[in-house]
C-alpha cells in the first residue's frame, strides 16, 4: 500500500539514472535507455457471450532489443496502465541482461479483469490482441509470455491466431505454452524456484542455515506457490501468505504460526491465487489485514504479488529480525523504502535478479522449440539452477567488492551489458 501517487515508470527511470551515473553513461546512451524504443497502444473489440461488443485497451512496449528479440509477459489486469507496462518492459531488459541470456526487454497488457470474462471471451481477447500486433511481434522480433492473470492456455490461443494469420508453425513466437504444445517442462515452477535458488545462495553467504529460518510471503499465485514449495523442501518454514479477495475487493493475510500447509491451502485456492477465507478459517488460519504479511517476526520476506507494496508508509513495520528480502514480484519496493532497507543492511535480492527464473526458462523453451527436442524436467531445472546461481554470485561479488547495495550491483551489471551491446551495434 502507498499513500503517495505511484508511477512505476518514473521509479524504473530513477533506478536507471542511478546506474547511469555510476557507469558514467553519456547523454545519448541515457536518452536511448531511459525510454522504450517502441510502444503500441490499441483497441481490441471483443464479441461478448451476450452478443454485445466490448472494446478493451491493449498495450505492447518494446524497451530495448540490442541483445536479442524483446521478451516479456502479457498481463491481464483491471488497473493496467501504459506506465506500468513501460516500467515492466525496462525491467525485462535488465532481467535478461543480468542472467546473460540473448534477449531484450518487452512487456504487454490488457486492461481487463478475467474474473469477469468467460473462457470464450478470454479467447476472443487473446486472438484480438495478436491481430493488432501480428506484424510487430514474432520469434525474431518480440516474444510474449504469461504474467499476472494469464496462463499457458492464453499463450496457446495467441500462438494459434498468429499461426493462422501467418500460415505456418512458429513455436518461437511465444513462451509459456502448454507442455506437449511446445512448452517446456519446469516453466510453471521456474520463477518461484528461481527466487529460492537465489535465496539459498544468499543464506549461504549470510552464514544462515535455511532450516533455522521463517518467511512471510505476499501473494499466493504462480510465483509464490512454487517459491513456497521449494523453500519448504529445503527446510524453511512459511508462516504467512496473503492474497487479493475478489469479493471484498481487498487483500488479506493468512497466518499459521506452526507453518502453512501448502497442499491443503492449494485445495481452497482459485486459479487467480485467491484463497477462500471461510475455509481457511476453518483450517485454523488467522485472517489478518492485507498488509500484515510485512510486519511478521520472520527472517525472510518474499513479496510475490504486485509492484508498489513495500513503501515509505509500511517499511518501518518490517520487524528487526528480518535479514533478507527476496523480491518475487516486479517492482514491489519503492525507492524511498529501498533506501531505508539498504540503511538497515537487510540483504536484498532485487526483483529482476530474483524473479529471472521465468524468463530464463522461457529462453530454454525457445531453445528446445528451435531444436524440436525437449529436455526432461530435471535437466531444465538443473540448467535453471546453474544460471540463477551464477547470476546471483556475479551480482553479490560486485556488491561485496565495491561495498554497494545488491540492487545497485545488479543494475550496474545489467545496464552495462546492454549499453555495451548498443555501442557494439553502433547505435550510440
Ligand atoms: P498471479 O496472478 O499468479 O498471482 C498474483 C497473486 O498476488 C495472487 O495470489 C493475488 O491474489 C495476489 N495479489 C494481488 N494483489 C494483491 C494485493 N494487493 N495484496 C496481496 N496479494 C495480492 O501472478 P504471478 O505470476 O504469481 O506474478 C506475481 C508477481 O511476479 C508479479 O509482479 C509478476 O509480474 C511477477 N513475475 C511473474 C513471473 C511469472 O513467471 N509468473 C515472472 C517474473 C515476475
Coordinates of C-alpha atoms and ligand atoms in Angstrom, one line a residue:
X1 CA 0.0 0.0 0.0
X2 CA 1.2 3.5 -0.7
X3 CA -0.4 6.8 0.2
X4 CA 1.8 8.7 -2.3
X5 CA 0.9 8.8 -6.0
X6 CA 2.9 6.0 -7.6
X7 CA 4.3 5.9 -11.2
X8 CA 6.2 2.7 -11.8
X9 CA 7.8 4.1 -15.0
X10 CA 9.2 7.1 -13.0
X11 CA 10.5 4.6 -10.5
X12 CA 12.2 2.5 -13.2
X13 CA 13.8 5.6 -14.7
X14 CA 15.0 6.8 -11.3
X15 CA 16.7 3.4 -10.7
X16 CA 18.2 3.5 -14.2
X17 CA 19.5 7.1 -13.6
X18 CA 21.4 5.8 -10.5
X19 CA 23.1 3.1 -12.6
X20 CA 23.8 5.6 -15.5
X21 CA 25.5 7.9 -13.1
X22 CA 27.6 5.1 -11.6
X23 CA 28.6 3.9 -15.1
X24 CA 29.1 7.5 -16.4
X25 CA 26.9 6.8 -19.4
X26 CA 26.9 9.7 -21.9
X27 CA 23.8 11.8 -22.7
X28 CA 22.8 9.9 -25.9
X29 CA 23.0 6.5 -24.2
X30 CA 20.9 7.7 -21.3
X31 CA 18.4 9.1 -23.7
X32 CA 18.3 5.8 -25.5
X33 CA 17.9 3.6 -22.4
X34 CA 15.6 5.8 -20.3
X35 CA 12.7 5.4 -22.8
X36 CA 11.3 2.4 -24.7
X37 CA 12.3 2.0 -28.4
X38 CA 8.7 1.3 -29.4
X39 CA 5.2 1.4 -28.0
X40 CA 1.9 0.1 -29.3
X41 CA -1.5 1.1 -27.8
X42 CA -4.6 -0.2 -29.4
X43 CA -8.3 -1.1 -29.0
X44 CA -9.4 -4.7 -29.1
X45 CA -13.1 -5.2 -30.0
X46 CA -14.4 -8.4 -28.4
X47 CA -17.7 -10.1 -29.1
X48 CA -19.1 -11.0 -25.6
X49 CA -21.3 -14.0 -24.8
X50 CA -24.4 -11.9 -24.7
X51 CA -23.9 -10.7 -28.3
X52 CA -22.7 -7.2 -27.5
X53 CA -19.2 -5.9 -28.4
X54 CA -16.9 -4.6 -25.8
X55 CA -13.7 -2.6 -26.5
X56 CA -10.6 -3.4 -24.4
X57 CA -7.4 -1.4 -24.3
X58 CA -4.2 -3.3 -25.2
X59 CA -0.5 -2.4 -24.9
X60 CA 2.9 -3.7 -26.0
X61 CA 6.0 -1.9 -25.2
X62 CA 9.5 -2.8 -26.6
X63 CA 12.1 -1.2 -24.4
X64 CA 15.3 -2.4 -25.9
X65 CA 16.4 -5.2 -28.2
X66 CA 20.2 -4.7 -28.6
X67 CA 21.0 -8.0 -27.0
X68 CA 18.2 -10.0 -28.8
X69 CA 14.5 -10.1 -29.6
X70 CA 12.3 -8.4 -27.0
X71 CA 10.9 -10.7 -24.3
X72 CA 8.3 -10.2 -21.7
X73 CA 4.9 -11.2 -20.4
X74 CA 1.4 -10.1 -21.0
X75 CA -0.7 -9.0 -18.0
X76 CA -4.5 -9.0 -17.8
X77 CA -5.3 -6.5 -15.0
X78 CA -8.1 -4.0 -14.4
X79 CA -5.6 -1.4 -13.3
X80 CA -3.1 -1.9 -16.1
X81 CA -1.6 1.4 -17.4
X82 CA 0.9 2.3 -20.2
X83 CA 3.3 3.4 -17.5
X84 CA 3.2 0.1 -15.7
X85 CA 3.9 -1.7 -19.0
X86 CA 6.8 0.8 -19.8
X87 CA 8.4 0.1 -16.4
X88 CA 7.9 -3.7 -16.7
X89 CA 9.4 -3.6 -20.2
X90 CA 12.5 -1.8 -19.0
X91 CA 12.9 -4.2 -16.1
X92 CA 12.7 -7.1 -18.6
X93 CA 15.7 -5.6 -20.4
X94 CA 17.7 -5.6 -17.2
X95 CA 16.4 -9.0 -16.2
X96 CA 17.5 -10.8 -19.4
X97 CA 20.8 -9.0 -19.2
X98 CA 21.6 -9.8 -15.6
X99 CA 21.2 -13.5 -16.2
X100 CA 23.0 -13.1 -19.5
X101 CA 20.5 -14.6 -22.0
X102 CA 20.4 -13.3 -25.6
X103 CA 17.1 -11.4 -25.3
X104 CA 15.9 -7.8 -24.9
X105 CA 13.0 -6.4 -22.9
X106 CA 9.3 -6.0 -23.7
X107 CA 6.0 -6.2 -21.9
X108 CA 2.3 -6.2 -22.8
X109 CA -1.0 -5.9 -21.2
X110 CA -4.7 -5.6 -21.5
X111 CA -7.0 -3.5 -19.2
X112 CA -9.5 -6.2 -18.1
X113 CA -10.5 -8.4 -15.2
X114 CA -10.5 -12.0 -16.3
X115 CA -12.5 -12.9 -13.2
X116 CA -15.5 -11.4 -15.1
X117 CA -14.8 -12.9 -18.5
X118 CA -15.9 -16.4 -19.7
X119 CA -13.3 -18.6 -21.3
X120 CA -14.7 -17.9 -24.7
X121 CA -14.5 -14.1 -24.1
X122 CA -10.9 -14.5 -22.9
X123 CA -10.0 -16.5 -26.1
X124 CA -11.5 -13.7 -28.3
X125 CA -9.5 -11.2 -26.3
X126 CA -6.2 -13.1 -26.8
X127 CA -6.9 -13.5 -30.5
X128 CA -7.7 -9.9 -30.8
X129 CA -4.5 -8.8 -29.1
X130 CA -2.5 -10.8 -31.6
X131 CA -4.4 -9.5 -34.6
X132 CA -3.5 -6.0 -33.5
X133 CA 0.2 -6.8 -33.3
X134 CA 0.8 -9.6 -35.8
X135 CA 3.4 -7.6 -37.8
X136 CA 5.2 -6.3 -34.7
X137 CA 5.8 -9.5 -32.7
X138 CA 7.5 -12.7 -33.8
X139 CA 10.3 -15.2 -32.9
X140 CA 12.9 -12.8 -34.2
X141 CA 11.3 -9.5 -33.1
X142 CA 9.5 -9.8 -29.8
X143 CA 8.4 -12.9 -27.9
X144 CA 5.5 -12.6 -25.4
X145 CA 4.8 -14.9 -22.3
X146 CA 2.4 -15.3 -19.5
X147 CA 2.3 -12.9 -16.5
X148 CA -0.3 -11.8 -13.9
X149 CA -3.7 -13.5 -14.7
X150 CA -2.6 -15.0 -18.0
X151 CA -1.8 -18.7 -18.5
X152 CA -0.5 -21.4 -20.8
X153 CA -4.0 -21.6 -22.4
X154 CA -3.9 -17.8 -23.2
X155 CA -0.5 -18.3 -24.9
X156 CA -1.8 -21.2 -27.0
X157 CA -4.7 -19.2 -28.3
X158 CA -2.3 -16.3 -29.1
X159 CA 0.1 -18.7 -30.9
X160 CA -2.8 -20.3 -32.8
X161 CA -4.0 -16.9 -34.0
X162 CA -0.5 -15.9 -35.1
X163 CA 0.0 -19.2 -37.0
X164 CA -3.4 -18.8 -38.7
X165 CA -2.5 -15.3 -39.9
X166 CA 1.0 -16.3 -41.0
X167 CA 0.2 -19.8 -42.3
X168 CA 2.9 -21.9 -40.6
X169 CA 4.2 -23.1 -37.3
X170 CA 6.0 -20.6 -35.2
X171 CA 6.6 -22.1 -31.8
X172 CA 9.2 -19.5 -31.1
X173 CA 6.5 -16.8 -31.2
X174 CA 5.5 -17.2 -27.6
X175 CA 6.7 -19.0 -24.5
X176 CA 4.8 -20.4 -21.5
X177 CA 2.9 -22.7 -23.9
X178 CA 1.4 -25.9 -22.5
X179 CA 3.7 -28.9 -22.2
X180 CA 3.1 -31.1 -25.3
X181 CA 2.3 -28.0 -27.4
X182 CA 5.9 -26.6 -27.5
X183 CA 6.1 -25.7 -23.8
X184 CA 9.0 -26.6 -21.6
X185 CA 8.7 -28.8 -18.5
X186 CA 9.6 -26.7 -15.5
X187 CA 8.3 -23.4 -16.8
X188 CA 5.4 -23.4 -14.3
X189 CA 7.8 -23.8 -11.4
X190 CA 10.7 -21.7 -12.9
X191 CA 10.0 -18.2 -11.4
X192 CA 9.2 -19.4 -7.9
X193 CA 12.1 -21.9 -7.9
X194 CA 14.4 -19.3 -9.3
X195 CA 13.6 -17.0 -6.3
X196 CA 14.6 -19.8 -3.9
X197 CA 17.8 -20.7 -5.8
X198 CA 19.0 -17.1 -5.2
X199 CA 17.7 -17.1 -1.7
X200 CA 19.5 -20.3 -0.9
X201 CA 22.8 -18.8 -2.2
X202 CA 22.1 -15.6 -0.2
X203 CA 21.6 -17.5 3.0
X204 CA 24.9 -19.3 2.4
X205 CA 26.6 -16.0 2.1
X206 CA 25.0 -14.7 5.3
X207 CA 26.0 -18.0 7.0
X208 CA 22.4 -18.8 7.9
X209 CA 21.0 -22.3 7.9
X210 CA 17.8 -22.4 5.9
X211 CA 16.2 -24.8 8.4
X212 CA 16.6 -22.1 11.1
X213 CA 14.6 -19.6 9.0
X214 CA 10.9 -18.5 8.8
X215 CA 9.4 -16.5 6.0
X216 CA 6.3 -14.4 5.2
X217 CA 5.1 -14.2 1.6
X218 CA 2.9 -11.7 -0.1
X219 CA 0.8 -13.2 -2.9
X220 CA -0.3 -16.8 -3.5
X221 CA -0.2 -17.1 -7.3
X222 CA 2.3 -18.8 -9.6
X223 CA 5.4 -17.3 -8.2
X224 CA 4.5 -17.5 -4.5
X225 CA 3.2 -21.1 -4.7
X226 CA 6.4 -22.5 -6.2
X227 CA 8.7 -20.4 -4.2
X228 CA 7.0 -21.7 -1.0
X229 CA 7.2 -25.3 -2.3
X230 CA 10.9 -25.2 -2.8
X231 CA 11.7 -23.2 0.3
X232 CA 9.8 -25.7 2.4
X233 CA 11.5 -28.6 0.6
X234 CA 14.9 -27.2 1.5
X235 CA 13.9 -26.8 5.1
X236 CA 12.3 -23.4 5.6
X237 CA 9.0 -22.6 7.3
X238 CA 6.4 -20.2 5.9
X239 CA 4.0 -18.7 8.5
X240 CA 2.1 -16.2 6.3
X241 CA 0.7 -15.8 2.8
X242 CA -1.5 -13.1 1.5
X243 CA -3.8 -12.6 -1.4
X244 CA -6.4 -10.4 -3.1
X245 CA -10.0 -11.1 -2.2
X246 CA -12.1 -10.6 -5.3
X247 CA -15.5 -10.5 -3.4
X248 CA -14.4 -8.0 -0.8
X249 CA -12.1 -6.1 -3.2
X250 CA -9.3 -6.0 -0.6
X251 CA -6.4 -8.2 0.5
X252 CA -5.9 -10.4 3.5
X253 CA -3.0 -12.2 5.2
X254 CA -3.4 -15.8 6.3
X255 CA -1.2 -16.8 9.2
X256 CA -0.4 -20.1 10.9
X257 CA 2.5 -19.9 13.4
X258 CA 3.1 -23.7 13.1
X259 CA 3.7 -23.2 9.3
X260 CA 1.3 -23.2 6.4
X261 CA 0.2 -26.4 4.8
X262 CA 0.8 -25.7 1.1
X263 CA -1.1 -28.6 -0.4
X264 CA -4.1 -28.0 1.8
X265 CA -4.2 -24.3 1.0
X266 CA -3.9 -25.0 -2.7
X267 CA -7.1 -27.0 -2.5
X268 CA -9.0 -23.9 -1.4
X269 CA -7.3 -21.5 -3.8
X270 CA -8.8 -20.4 -7.1
X271 CA -6.9 -20.2 -10.4
X272 CA -6.1 -16.5 -9.7
X273 CA -4.4 -17.2 -6.4
X274 CA -7.3 -16.2 -4.3
X275 CA -7.8 -18.2 -1.0
X276 CA -11.2 -19.0 0.4
X277 CA -11.4 -17.1 3.7
X278 CA -14.0 -19.2 5.4
X279 CA -12.4 -22.5 4.6
X280 CA -9.0 -21.1 5.7
X281 CA -10.5 -20.0 9.0
X282 CA -12.0 -23.5 9.5
X283 CA -8.5 -24.9 8.8
X284 CA -7.1 -22.9 11.7
X285 CA -5.6 -19.9 9.9
X286 CA -5.8 -16.4 11.5
X287 CA -7.1 -13.9 8.9
X288 CA -5.3 -10.6 9.3
X289 CA -5.4 -7.4 7.3
X290 CA -3.7 -7.3 3.8
X291 CA -0.5 -5.5 4.9
X292 CA 0.1 -7.8 7.9
X293 CA 2.5 -10.0 6.0
X294 CA 5.1 -7.3 6.1
X295 CA 5.1 -6.9 9.9
X296 CA 5.7 -10.5 10.9
X297 CA 8.6 -11.6 13.1
X298 CA 10.4 -13.6 10.5
X299 CA 13.8 -13.8 8.9
X300 CA 12.7 -13.5 5.3
X301 CA 10.1 -11.5 3.4
X302 CA 9.1 -12.6 -0.1
X303 CA 6.9 -10.0 -1.8
X304 CA 5.4 -12.0 -4.7
X305 CA 2.2 -10.2 -5.7
X306 CA 2.5 -6.8 -7.4
X307 CA 4.5 -3.6 -7.6
X308 CA 4.4 -0.8 -5.1
X309 CA 3.9 -2.9 -1.9
X310 CA 6.9 -2.0 0.3
X311 CA 6.6 1.7 0.6
X312 CA 7.6 4.6 2.9
X313 CA 4.2 4.0 4.6
X314 CA 4.9 0.5 5.8
X315 CA 8.7 -0.1 5.5
X316 CA 9.0 1.0 9.2
X317 CA 6.9 -2.0 10.2
X318 CA 9.4 -4.6 8.9
X319 CA 10.5 -6.5 12.1
X320 CA 14.1 -6.1 13.4
X321 CA 14.5 -9.9 12.9
X322 CA 14.2 -9.6 9.0
X323 CA 17.6 -10.3 7.4
X324 CA 16.7 -10.9 3.8
X325 CA 14.1 -9.8 1.2
X326 CA 13.7 -11.8 -2.0
X327 CA 11.6 -9.8 -4.5
X328 CA 9.5 -12.4 -6.4
X329 CA 7.3 -9.6 -7.8
X330 CA 8.4 -6.9 -10.2
X331 CA 8.9 -3.6 -8.6
X332 CA 7.5 -4.3 -5.1
X333 CA 9.7 -1.8 -3.3
X334 CA 9.6 1.9 -3.9
X335 CA 12.9 3.8 -4.0
X336 CA 12.2 5.7 -0.7
X337 CA 11.5 2.4 1.1
X338 CA 14.5 0.8 -0.6
X339 CA 16.8 3.4 0.9
X340 CA 15.6 2.5 4.3
X341 CA 16.1 -1.2 3.7
X342 CA 19.6 -0.5 2.4
X343 CA 20.4 1.6 5.6
X344 CA 19.1 -1.2 7.8
X345 CA 21.5 -3.6 6.0
X346 CA 18.8 -6.0 5.1
X347 CA 20.1 -8.3 2.3
X348 CA 18.1 -7.5 -0.8
X349 CA 17.8 -9.9 -3.8
X350 CA 16.3 -7.4 -6.3
X351 CA 13.3 -8.3 -8.4
X352 CA 15.0 -8.5 -11.8
X353 CA 17.6 -10.9 -10.4
X354 CA 15.3 -12.9 -8.0
X355 CA 12.5 -13.5 -10.5
X356 CA 14.6 -14.0 -13.6
X357 CA 13.9 -17.8 -13.5
X358 CA 10.8 -17.4 -15.6
X359 CA 12.4 -15.7 -18.4
X360 CA 15.4 -18.0 -18.2
X361 CA 13.2 -21.0 -18.6
X362 CA 11.3 -19.2 -21.4
X363 CA 14.7 -18.9 -23.1
X364 CA 15.2 -22.7 -22.6
X365 CA 11.7 -23.2 -24.1
X366 CA 12.8 -21.3 -27.2
X367 CA 16.0 -23.3 -27.5
X368 CA 14.1 -26.6 -27.2
X369 CA 11.4 -25.4 -29.7
X370 CA 14.1 -24.5 -32.2
X371 CA 15.7 -27.9 -31.8
X372 CA 12.3 -29.6 -31.7
X373 CA 13.8 -31.7 -28.9
X374 CA 12.6 -31.4 -25.4
X375 CA 14.6 -31.9 -22.2
X376 CA 13.5 -33.8 -19.1
X377 CA 12.3 -31.7 -16.2
X378 CA 15.4 -32.4 -14.1
X379 CA 17.6 -31.2 -16.9
X380 CA 15.6 -27.9 -17.3
X381 CA 15.6 -27.2 -13.6
X382 CA 19.3 -28.1 -13.3
X383 CA 20.2 -25.7 -16.0
X384 CA 18.0 -23.1 -14.4
X385 CA 19.7 -23.5 -11.1
X386 CA 23.1 -23.1 -12.7
X387 CA 22.1 -19.9 -14.5
X388 CA 20.4 -18.3 -11.4
X389 CA 23.3 -19.3 -9.1
X390 CA 25.8 -17.9 -11.4
X391 CA 23.9 -14.6 -11.9
X392 CA 23.4 -14.3 -8.2
X393 CA 27.2 -14.7 -7.5
X394 CA 28.2 -12.2 -10.2
X395 CA 26.0 -9.6 -8.5
X396 CA 26.9 -10.4 -4.9
X397 CA 30.6 -10.5 -5.7
X398 CA 30.4 -7.0 -7.2
X399 CA 28.3 -5.8 -4.2
X400 CA 30.9 -7.2 -1.8
X401 CA 33.9 -5.9 -3.7
X402 CA 32.6 -2.4 -4.1
X403 CA 30.7 -2.4 -0.8
X404 CA 27.4 -1.5 -2.6
X405 CA 23.8 -2.4 -2.2
X406 CA 22.7 -5.6 -4.1
X407 CA 20.2 -3.7 -6.2
X408 CA 22.8 -1.2 -7.3
X409 CA 25.2 -4.1 -8.2
X410 CA 22.6 -5.9 -10.2
X411 CA 21.8 -2.6 -12.1
X412 CA 25.4 -1.9 -12.8
X413 CA 26.0 -5.3 -14.4
X414 CA 22.7 -5.4 -16.3
X415 CA 22.8 -1.8 -17.7
X416 CA 26.5 -2.1 -18.5
X417 CA 25.9 -5.2 -20.7
X418 CA 23.0 -3.5 -22.6
X419 CA 24.9 -0.3 -23.1
X420 CA 27.9 -2.2 -24.4
X421 CA 25.6 -4.1 -26.9
X422 CA 24.2 -0.7 -28.1
X423 CA 27.7 0.6 -28.5
X424 CA 28.9 -2.5 -30.3
X425 CA 26.0 -2.2 -32.8
X426 CA 27.0 1.4 -33.4
X427 CA 23.7 2.8 -32.1
X428 CA 25.3 5.3 -29.8
Ligands
LIG1 P1 -0.6 -14.5 -10.2 O1 -1.6 -13.7 -10.9 O2 -0.4 -15.9 -10.4 O3 -0.7 -14.2 -8.6 C1 -0.7 -13.0 -8.1 C2 -1.0 -13.2 -6.6 O4 -1.0 -11.9 -5.9 C3 -2.5 -13.7 -6.3 O5 -2.4 -14.6 -5.2 C4 -3.2 -12.5 -5.9 O6 -4.3 -12.8 -5.1 C5 -2.2 -11.7 -5.2 N1 -2.4 -10.3 -5.0 C6 -2.8 -9.4 -6.0 N2 -3.0 -8.2 -5.4 C7 -2.6 -8.3 -4.1 C8 -2.6 -7.4 -3.0 N3 -2.9 -6.1 -3.2 N4 -2.2 -7.9 -1.8 C9 -1.8 -9.2 -1.6 N5 -1.9 -10.1 -2.6 C10 -2.3 -9.7 -3.9 O7 0.8 -13.7 -10.6 P2 2.3 -14.3 -10.6 O8 2.5 -14.8 -12.0 O9 2.5 -15.1 -9.4 O10 3.1 -12.9 -10.5 C11 3.3 -12.3 -9.3 C12 4.4 -11.2 -9.5 O11 5.6 -11.8 -10.0 C13 4.1 -10.1 -10.5 O12 4.7 -8.9 -10.1 C14 4.7 -10.6 -11.8 O13 5.0 -9.5 -12.7 C15 5.9 -11.2 -11.2 N6 6.6 -12.1 -12.1 C16 5.9 -13.2 -12.5 C17 6.6 -14.2 -13.3 C18 5.9 -15.4 -13.8 O14 6.6 -16.3 -14.4 N7 4.7 -15.7 -13.4 C19 7.9 -13.9 -13.7 C20 8.6 -12.8 -13.2 C21 7.9 -11.9 -12.4

